mmCIF file of C-alpha atoms in Angstrom:
data_model
loop_
_atom_site.group_PDB
_atom_site.id
_atom_site.type_symbol
_atom_site.label_atom_id
_atom_site.label_comp_id
_atom_site.label_asym_id
_atom_site.label_seq_id
_atom_site.Cartn_x
_atom_site.Cartn_y
_atom_site.Cartn_z
ATOM 1 C CA GLU A 20 -50.454 -47.007 52.690
ATOM 2 C CA THR A 21 -53.414 -44.409 52.871
ATOM 3 C CA GLY A 22 -56.708 -45.677 52.008
ATOM 4 C CA VAL A 23 -57.943 -42.391 50.984
ATOM 5 C CA THR A 24 -56.774 -41.327 47.571
ATOM 6 C CA GLN A 25 -56.803 -37.773 46.364
ATOM 7 C CA SER A 26 -56.707 -36.808 42.739
ATOM 8 C CA PRO A 27 -55.311 -34.789 40.782
ATOM 9 C CA THR A 28 -52.019 -34.584 42.793
ATOM 10 C CA HIS A 29 -50.654 -31.312 41.156
ATOM 11 C CA LEU A 30 -52.462 -28.522 39.450
ATOM 12 C CA ILE A 31 -51.900 -25.009 37.982
ATOM 13 C CA LYS A 32 -54.871 -22.871 37.481
ATOM 14 C CA THR A 33 -55.489 -19.147 36.225
ATOM 15 C CA ARG A 34 -56.505 -16.568 38.903
ATOM 16 C CA GLY A 35 -60.184 -16.133 38.586
ATOM 17 C CA GLN A 36 -60.758 -19.892 37.201
ATOM 18 C CA GLN A 37 -62.654 -22.493 38.720
ATOM 19 C CA VAL A 38 -61.390 -26.063 39.841
ATOM 20 C CA THR A 39 -62.595 -29.282 41.385
ATOM 21 C CA LEU A 40 -60.505 -31.946 43.686
ATOM 22 C CA ARG A 41 -61.647 -35.076 44.168
ATOM 23 C CA CYS A 42 -61.011 -37.411 47.301
ATOM 24 C CA SER A 43 -62.094 -41.205 47.393
ATOM 25 C CA SER A 44 -62.528 -42.318 51.155
ATOM 26 C CA GLN A 45 -62.252 -45.461 52.786
ATOM 27 C CA SER A 46 -65.081 -47.586 52.178
ATOM 28 C CA GLY A 47 -67.518 -47.280 55.566
ATOM 29 C CA HIS A 48 -66.147 -43.913 56.487
ATOM 30 C CA ASN A 49 -68.992 -41.716 56.291
ATOM 31 C CA THR A 50 -67.015 -38.388 57.662
ATOM 32 C CA VAL A 51 -65.036 -36.234 55.229
ATOM 33 C CA SER A 52 -63.076 -33.310 55.936
ATOM 34 C CA TRP A 53 -60.763 -30.820 54.159
ATOM 35 C CA TYR A 54 -58.124 -28.866 55.209
ATOM 36 C CA GLN A 55 -55.918 -26.366 53.531
ATOM 37 C CA GLN A 56 -52.530 -26.437 53.980
ATOM 38 C CA ALA A 57 -50.368 -22.969 52.957
ATOM 39 C CA LEU A 58 -46.686 -23.544 52.421
ATOM 40 C CA GLY A 59 -44.817 -23.576 55.697
ATOM 41 C CA GLN A 60 -48.426 -23.692 58.149
ATOM 42 C CA GLY A 61 -50.209 -26.159 59.670
ATOM 43 C CA PRO A 62 -53.631 -27.251 57.913
ATOM 44 C CA GLN A 63 -56.402 -25.131 58.116
ATOM 45 C CA PHE A 64 -59.898 -26.598 58.335
ATOM 46 C CA ILE A 65 -62.484 -25.741 55.380
ATOM 47 C CA PHE A 66 -65.340 -28.085 55.949
ATOM 48 C CA GLN A 67 -66.773 -31.069 56.905
ATOM 49 C CA TYR A 68 -69.498 -33.653 55.573
ATOM 50 C CA TYR A 69 -71.099 -36.229 57.130
ATOM 51 C CA ARG A 70 -73.562 -38.721 54.988
ATOM 52 C CA GLU A 71 -74.023 -36.137 52.331
ATOM 53 C CA GLU A 72 -74.568 -33.316 54.718
ATOM 54 C CA GLU A 73 -72.200 -30.305 55.489
ATOM 55 C CA ASN A 74 -72.053 -30.480 59.301
ATOM 56 C CA GLY A 75 -69.574 -27.959 60.297
ATOM 57 C CA ARG A 76 -67.252 -25.099 57.957
ATOM 58 C CA GLY A 77 -64.273 -23.185 59.324
ATOM 59 C CA ASN A 78 -63.492 -19.519 58.304
ATOM 60 C CA PHE A 79 -63.419 -20.014 54.383
ATOM 61 C CA PRO A 80 -65.860 -17.801 51.781
ATOM 62 C CA PRO A 81 -68.573 -19.547 50.328
ATOM 63 C CA ARG A 82 -66.452 -20.027 47.005
ATOM 64 C CA PHE A 83 -65.214 -23.108 48.589
ATOM 65 C CA SER A 84 -68.265 -25.418 48.304
ATOM 66 C CA GLY A 85 -68.373 -29.170 48.453
ATOM 67 C CA LEU A 86 -70.159 -32.533 47.897
ATOM 68 C CA GLN A 87 -70.327 -35.801 49.386
ATOM 69 C CA PHE A 88 -71.397 -38.847 47.734
ATOM 70 C CA PRO A 89 -73.022 -42.049 48.781
ATOM 71 C CA ASN A 90 -69.700 -44.399 47.240
ATOM 72 C CA TYR A 91 -67.756 -42.293 49.815
ATOM 73 C CA SER A 92 -66.211 -40.020 47.320
ATOM 74 C CA SER A 93 -66.205 -36.328 47.643
ATOM 75 C CA GLU A 94 -65.337 -32.899 45.973
ATOM 76 C CA LEU A 95 -63.954 -29.782 46.609
ATOM 77 C CA ASN A 96 -65.024 -26.974 44.148
ATOM 78 C CA VAL A 97 -63.328 -23.693 44.540
ATOM 79 C CA ASN A 98 -64.616 -20.713 42.341
ATOM 80 C CA ALA A 99 -62.845 -17.571 41.319
ATOM 81 C CA LEU A 100 -59.256 -18.677 42.565
ATOM 82 C CA GLU A 101 -57.324 -16.227 43.747
ATOM 83 C CA LEU A 102 -53.720 -16.048 44.307
ATOM 84 C CA ASP A 103 -53.705 -16.777 47.869
ATOM 85 C CA ASP A 104 -55.479 -20.177 46.925
ATOM 86 C CA SER A 105 -52.342 -21.990 46.233
ATOM 87 C CA ALA A 106 -51.820 -24.542 48.705
ATOM 88 C CA LEU A 107 -51.769 -28.322 49.714
ATOM 89 C CA TYR A 108 -55.815 -29.694 49.983
ATOM 90 C CA LEU A 109 -56.021 -32.213 52.133
ATOM 91 C CA CYS A 110 -58.807 -34.509 52.439
ATOM 92 C CA ALA A 111 -59.402 -36.696 55.428
ATOM 93 C CA SER A 112 -62.342 -39.468 56.500
ATOM 94 C CA SER A 113 -63.168 -41.085 59.545
ATOM 95 C CA LEU A 114 -65.639 -43.806 59.925
ATOM 96 C CA GLY A 115 -68.047 -41.557 62.533
ATOM 97 C CA THR A 116 -67.579 -37.710 63.896
ATOM 98 C CA ASP A 117 -66.340 -39.097 67.148
ATOM 99 C CA GLY A 118 -62.942 -37.731 66.366
ATOM 100 C CA ASP A 119 -61.551 -40.830 66.786
ATOM 101 C CA GLY A 120 -58.884 -40.284 64.317
ATOM 102 C CA TYR A 121 -58.872 -39.121 60.628
ATOM 103 C CA THR A 122 -56.971 -40.859 57.746
ATOM 104 C CA PHE A 123 -55.472 -38.303 55.084
ATOM 105 C CA GLY A 124 -54.997 -38.552 51.619
ATOM 106 C CA SER A 125 -51.307 -37.352 50.038
ATOM 107 C CA GLY A 126 -53.315 -34.230 48.987
ATOM 108 C CA THR A 127 -53.466 -32.406 45.714
ATOM 109 C CA ARG A 128 -50.902 -29.161 45.415
ATOM 110 C CA LEU A 129 -53.125 -26.539 43.696
ATOM 111 C CA THR A 130 -50.769 -23.909 42.186
ATOM 112 C CA VAL A 131 -52.664 -20.482 41.082
ATOM 113 C CA VAL A 132 -50.821 -18.040 38.413
ATOM 114 C CA ALA B 5 -61.840 -21.824 72.082
ATOM 115 C CA GLN B 6 -59.099 -24.753 71.263
ATOM 116 C CA SER B 7 -55.505 -24.096 70.185
ATOM 117 C CA VAL B 8 -51.877 -25.754 70.200
ATOM 118 C CA THR B 9 -48.731 -23.832 70.350
ATOM 119 C CA GLN B 10 -45.543 -26.058 68.979
ATOM 120 C CA LEU B 11 -42.590 -24.543 70.525
ATOM 121 C CA ASP B 12 -39.701 -25.054 68.254
ATOM 122 C CA SER B 13 -40.341 -24.624 64.423
ATOM 123 C CA HIS B 14 -37.065 -26.854 63.755
ATOM 124 C CA VAL B 15 -35.298 -28.960 65.813
ATOM 125 C CA SER B 16 -32.012 -31.103 65.067
ATOM 126 C CA VAL B 17 -30.721 -34.226 66.539
ATOM 127 C CA SER B 18 -28.295 -36.812 65.853
ATOM 128 C CA GLU B 19 -28.667 -40.038 65.124
ATOM 129 C CA GLY B 20 -29.331 -42.429 68.022
ATOM 130 C CA THR B 21 -30.023 -39.792 70.335
ATOM 131 C CA PRO B 22 -33.486 -38.614 71.947
ATOM 132 C CA VAL B 23 -35.878 -36.821 70.151
ATOM 133 C CA LEU B 24 -38.273 -34.317 72.120
ATOM 134 C CA LEU B 25 -41.003 -31.918 70.180
ATOM 135 C CA ARG B 26 -42.816 -30.168 72.591
ATOM 136 C CA CYS B 27 -46.598 -28.899 72.335
ATOM 137 C CA ASN B 28 -48.657 -27.099 74.466
ATOM 138 C CA TYR B 29 -52.381 -27.028 74.329
ATOM 139 C CA SER B 30 -55.459 -24.672 75.376
ATOM 140 C CA SER B 31 -58.905 -26.068 75.804
ATOM 141 C CA SER B 32 -62.085 -25.281 77.466
ATOM 142 C CA TYR B 33 -62.849 -29.184 77.830
ATOM 143 C CA SER B 34 -61.035 -32.301 78.085
ATOM 144 C CA PRO B 35 -59.255 -32.455 74.963
ATOM 145 C CA SER B 36 -58.270 -35.269 72.370
ATOM 146 C CA LEU B 37 -54.775 -34.602 71.279
ATOM 147 C CA PHE B 38 -53.044 -36.021 68.264
ATOM 148 C CA TRP B 39 -49.556 -35.946 66.987
ATOM 149 C CA TYR B 40 -49.532 -36.601 63.124
ATOM 150 C CA VAL B 41 -45.927 -37.014 60.857
ATOM 151 C CA GLN B 42 -45.783 -35.400 57.396
ATOM 152 C CA HIS B 43 -43.150 -36.743 54.956
ATOM 153 C CA PRO B 44 -42.173 -34.577 52.101
ATOM 154 C CA ASN B 45 -45.091 -35.293 49.576
ATOM 155 C CA LYS B 46 -46.915 -37.517 51.705
ATOM 156 C CA GLY B 47 -50.551 -37.267 53.482
ATOM 157 C CA LEU B 48 -50.550 -36.962 57.211
ATOM 158 C CA GLN B 49 -49.714 -40.130 59.328
ATOM 159 C CA LEU B 50 -51.336 -40.525 62.727
ATOM 160 C CA LEU B 51 -48.619 -41.178 65.217
ATOM 161 C CA LEU B 52 -50.723 -41.780 68.144
ATOM 162 C CA LYS B 53 -53.576 -40.406 70.273
ATOM 163 C CA TYR B 54 -54.493 -39.567 73.774
ATOM 164 C CA THR B 55 -58.496 -39.419 74.576
ATOM 165 C CA SER B 56 -58.685 -39.183 78.109
ATOM 166 C CA ALA B 57 -57.536 -42.562 78.861
ATOM 167 C CA ALA B 58 -53.775 -43.276 79.749
ATOM 168 C CA THR B 59 -52.077 -40.159 80.335
ATOM 169 C CA LEU B 60 -48.832 -42.015 78.760
ATOM 170 C CA VAL B 61 -49.507 -42.856 75.182
ATOM 171 C CA LYS B 62 -47.560 -44.900 72.708
ATOM 172 C CA GLY B 63 -47.705 -44.689 69.066
ATOM 173 C CA ILE B 64 -45.985 -45.827 66.031
ATOM 174 C CA ASN B 65 -42.419 -46.129 65.193
ATOM 175 C CA GLY B 66 -41.034 -45.803 69.069
ATOM 176 C CA PHE B 67 -42.924 -42.388 69.346
ATOM 177 C CA GLU B 68 -45.050 -41.994 72.341
ATOM 178 C CA ALA B 69 -46.675 -38.528 74.207
ATOM 179 C CA GLU B 70 -47.096 -37.756 77.845
ATOM 180 C CA PHE B 71 -50.538 -35.672 78.438
ATOM 181 C CA LYS B 72 -49.889 -33.420 81.301
ATOM 182 C CA LYS B 73 -52.523 -31.599 82.574
ATOM 183 C CA SER B 74 -51.481 -29.361 84.868
ATOM 184 C CA GLU B 75 -48.859 -28.053 82.550
ATOM 185 C CA THR B 76 -51.046 -28.096 79.719
ATOM 186 C CA SER B 77 -48.731 -29.986 77.723
ATOM 187 C CA PHE B 78 -48.368 -33.444 75.138
ATOM 188 C CA HIS B 79 -44.915 -33.171 74.250
ATOM 189 C CA LEU B 80 -43.814 -36.511 71.952
ATOM 190 C CA THR B 81 -40.779 -38.048 72.962
ATOM 191 C CA LYS B 82 -38.418 -40.851 70.801
ATOM 192 C CA PRO B 83 -35.299 -42.693 72.601
ATOM 193 C CA SER B 84 -33.345 -43.169 69.709
ATOM 194 C CA ALA B 85 -33.664 -41.115 66.467
ATOM 195 C CA HIS B 86 -33.777 -42.894 63.173
ATOM 196 C CA MET B 87 -32.924 -41.043 60.032
ATOM 197 C CA SER B 88 -36.358 -42.288 58.547
ATOM 198 C CA ASP B 89 -37.726 -39.632 61.459
ATOM 199 C CA ALA B 90 -36.774 -36.906 59.717
ATOM 200 C CA ALA B 91 -40.099 -34.888 58.680
ATOM 201 C CA GLU B 92 -42.674 -32.679 59.442
ATOM 202 C CA TYR B 93 -44.624 -33.128 62.912
ATOM 203 C CA PHE B 94 -47.892 -31.527 63.943
ATOM 204 C CA CYS B 95 -49.355 -31.366 67.063
ATOM 205 C CA VAL B 96 -53.372 -31.307 66.703
ATOM 206 C CA VAL B 97 -56.002 -30.759 69.238
ATOM 207 C CA SER B 98 -59.967 -31.598 68.078
ATOM 208 C CA GLU B 99 -62.856 -30.245 69.292
ATOM 209 C CA PRO B 100 -64.803 -32.041 71.822
ATOM 210 C CA SER B 101 -68.419 -32.176 70.058
ATOM 211 C CA GLY B 102 -70.004 -31.161 66.645
ATOM 212 C CA THR B 103 -67.615 -31.683 63.672
ATOM 213 C CA TYR B 104 -64.676 -32.668 65.705
ATOM 214 C CA LYS B 105 -62.778 -30.629 63.203
ATOM 215 C CA TYR B 106 -58.592 -30.679 64.151
ATOM 216 C CA ILE B 107 -56.788 -27.762 64.844
ATOM 217 C CA PHE B 108 -53.248 -28.100 63.952
ATOM 218 C CA GLY B 109 -50.240 -26.509 65.293
ATOM 219 C CA THR B 110 -47.595 -25.005 63.098
ATOM 220 C CA GLY B 111 -46.005 -27.972 62.573
ATOM 221 C CA THR B 112 -41.985 -28.831 64.060
ATOM 222 C CA ARG B 113 -39.489 -29.692 61.223
ATOM 223 C CA LEU B 114 -37.132 -32.530 62.807
ATOM 224 C CA LYS B 115 -34.057 -33.109 61.091
ATOM 225 C CA VAL B 116 -31.406 -35.898 61.808
ATOM 226 C CA LEU B 117 -27.898 -35.519 61.517
ATOM 227 C CA ALA B 118 -26.041 -38.741 60.633
#
């Protein structure tokens, strides 16, 4: 079983609303990344945090933001939701930043109506 | 810039026959390459990874992949398919520095026929 847990598993929001998705990483994993997986596509990199600082960002607008906490938990916040934000959001963690392999959570399925 | 191309969106095999899922990559650097599997309503599970050691990489559940620099390929194989192998498979290249973010292919859906 994965050591990364995400909550909630499913979520329905209305266009224009704000949402917070949560992730609990494996203990000791200092790096957490978030990915968006639209239906039928591969995951796309949103951003990455290392020791509570953002250290990389993909091609996503500023209304996508995040936080990482000292207890290895993290959040993805999305403001002003759009219909195209409907996707599976995946959290992934690793010990460091050397790309040696991430552990993924099962994801949060967000539907924007 | 790094990229991966998965050459087949769908592959169907009969149970007990070999599996071949094809992946080509593009990278300006010596790449790190991965294969992940995603079962329905599950997260991504790492099958295997290549990080510039042996070119033939063995993974979990009998899967293996061969890194061929001359062909820029990293195809995933398994000698004998099992019903439980039916899933979505993603080929991934990692940036060699900085964030080491993953760049995913579009996925190959493997169907295993009884």
